[in-house]
Amino acid sequence: MKFSVIIPVHNAEKYIREAMDSVLAQELPSDVQMEVLLIENGSGDRSAAICDEYAEAASARNAQIKTTKIKNAQIKSDQIKSAQIKSVHMGKASAYEARQEGVRISTGDWIVFMDADDKVVPCLIDTLNNEIKKYSAEGKAVDVILYNAAELDTPDKKMFGFPFEEGVAYGRDNRQDFHRLMCCGDSLNAMWNKCIKRDLSMESCVLDGRRLNHGEDLLQTAAIIDRAKGIAYLDRILYLYRINEEGLTGSYHEEFMDNQAGAWEAFDNYAGKWCGDKYSDIISRRKTLTCTIGMKKLIYSGLSIREIKKKLRTMVLSDFYKKYAKGELPDWAPEEDVFVHGLQVSANAEKSLMRSCLKHKLKSYIKARIRKNGI
């Protein structure tokens, strides 16, 4: 059996070595092969060169080189003897397009997705291999295996309290909990805690021509859950997630709101198919939260006051924002988002938001001065 590990890489110079070293530390059985596809998409740092170095190390293995040094990392031949590493440079592309390219060129039976700033545990591939064989021996159709994860700082604490049972192949007639979780929250959205059969990955990687950097996980996961023959769950920590405020999810990006609006529009079709209008209220609340997150990223960004004011005006006039920004938030919305939402729904919303922006700028300036002067 062969597994393809697909890693989109964008400005991940600080973390990609840790990620790759965790992949290369996999405890692979003798009958399992692994390929690692590094899909570099328009980085402005040394990510592309680092990806090439790992690919060259794998090639050196074929030339009978015992040990290959990569900067501060040491890759031994026995670590990569069953791993093929390919470095692909796409130029400027979205995270979705990078994953899609990885799936297209993959040769594995199963696909494992990973982010370039995270890590996997050493037994990931071996555990997945055993589960796949078990379900096959039982005659159960499974083409998706979902597993639990932990944050890197708390590697023994599970991130998710999923209601699923191990040993069950969830078919299309008993997938109600998956549909509910998709509609009511984002705990299922991530691609990085799923192992997916390649055929299903190919089928589910089409987002109707949309080019998305934000919201693509929602749509890809929805397509996978909708089309999978069977979904299995492993209540074990196999993935280690890094809280990275410098990543796509942690900073302001101008395309955020348009991307999210398109993703939600497409997701509404899945929700209607699965559940009718049963979860329409919570979905609307989640769209309100999306507006709030977009606004929060903007007003607390590093852009100039003039730029923020201009982009804020554009945001509040957008159709998606006008429709959902002043709605109610989900009960589980974070405290900081609740605060920003309060500004959004105030009588003089734009002025209130800009005042908060200015206060944030002032606090940031004072903190920077204190650090500089060592006070």
PDB file of C-alpha atoms in Angstrom, residues 1-5 23-36 57-59 61-62 75-86 107-108 125:
ATOM      1  CA  MET A   1       0.000   0.000   0.000  1.00  0.00           C
ATOM      2  CA  LYS A   2       1.214   3.495  -0.763  1.00  0.00           C
ATOM      3  CA  PHE A   3       0.458   6.776   1.013  1.00  0.00           C
ATOM      4  CA  SER A   4       0.906  10.231  -0.487  1.00  0.00           C
ATOM      5  CA  VAL A   5       1.561  13.026   2.023  1.00  0.00           C
ATOM      6  CA  VAL A  23       7.127  12.875   8.269  1.00  0.00           C
ATOM      7  CA  LEU A  24      10.490  11.231   7.655  1.00  0.00           C
ATOM      8  CA  ALA A  25      10.408   9.776  11.178  1.00  0.00           C
ATOM      9  CA  GLN A  26       7.432   7.593  10.224  1.00  0.00           C
ATOM     10  CA  GLU A  27       7.662   3.977  11.367  1.00  0.00           C
ATOM     11  CA  LEU A  28       6.871   2.384   8.022  1.00  0.00           C
ATOM     12  CA  PRO A  29       6.073  -1.348   7.730  1.00  0.00           C
ATOM     13  CA  SER A  30       7.999  -3.214   5.049  1.00  0.00           C
ATOM     14  CA  ASP A  31       4.930  -3.486   2.810  1.00  0.00           C
ATOM     15  CA  VAL A  32       4.123   0.263   2.920  1.00  0.00           C
ATOM     16  CA  GLN A  33       5.481   2.975   0.649  1.00  0.00           C
ATOM     17  CA  MET A  34       5.283   6.715   1.200  1.00  0.00           C
ATOM     18  CA  GLU A  35       5.734   9.689  -1.074  1.00  0.00           C
ATOM     19  CA  VAL A  36       5.899  13.287   0.138  1.00  0.00           C
ATOM     20  CA  ALA A  57      18.164  14.192  -0.240  1.00  0.00           C
ATOM     21  CA  ALA A  58      15.715  11.542  -1.407  1.00  0.00           C
ATOM     22  CA  SER A  59      17.428  11.430  -4.796  1.00  0.00           C
ATOM     23  CA  ARG A  61      19.433   8.010  -1.323  1.00  0.00           C
ATOM     24  CA  ASN A  62      19.066   6.385  -4.734  1.00  0.00           C
ATOM     25  CA  ILE A  75      18.407  12.814   7.350  1.00  0.00           C
ATOM     26  CA  LYS A  76      19.617   9.250   7.556  1.00  0.00           C
ATOM     27  CA  SER A  77      19.175   6.862   4.682  1.00  0.00           C
ATOM     28  CA  ASP A  78      16.936   4.525   6.690  1.00  0.00           C
ATOM     29  CA  GLN A  79      14.540   7.422   7.309  1.00  0.00           C
ATOM     30  CA  ILE A  80      13.877   7.964   3.634  1.00  0.00           C
ATOM     31  CA  LYS A  81      14.390   4.494   2.166  1.00  0.00           C
ATOM     32  CA  SER A  82      10.644   4.060   1.593  1.00  0.00           C
ATOM     33  CA  ALA A  83       9.903   7.697   0.910  1.00  0.00           C
ATOM     34  CA  GLN A  84       9.914   9.492  -2.396  1.00  0.00           C
ATOM     35  CA  ILE A  85      10.065  13.263  -2.047  1.00  0.00           C
ATOM     36  CA  LYS A  86       9.013  15.599  -4.806  1.00  0.00           C
ATOM     37  CA  THR A 107       0.606   8.060  -7.006  1.00  0.00           C
ATOM     38  CA  GLY A 108      -0.504   6.738  -3.625  1.00  0.00           C
ATOM     39  CA  ILE A 125       1.117   6.015   8.573  1.00  0.00           C
TER      40      ILE A 125
END
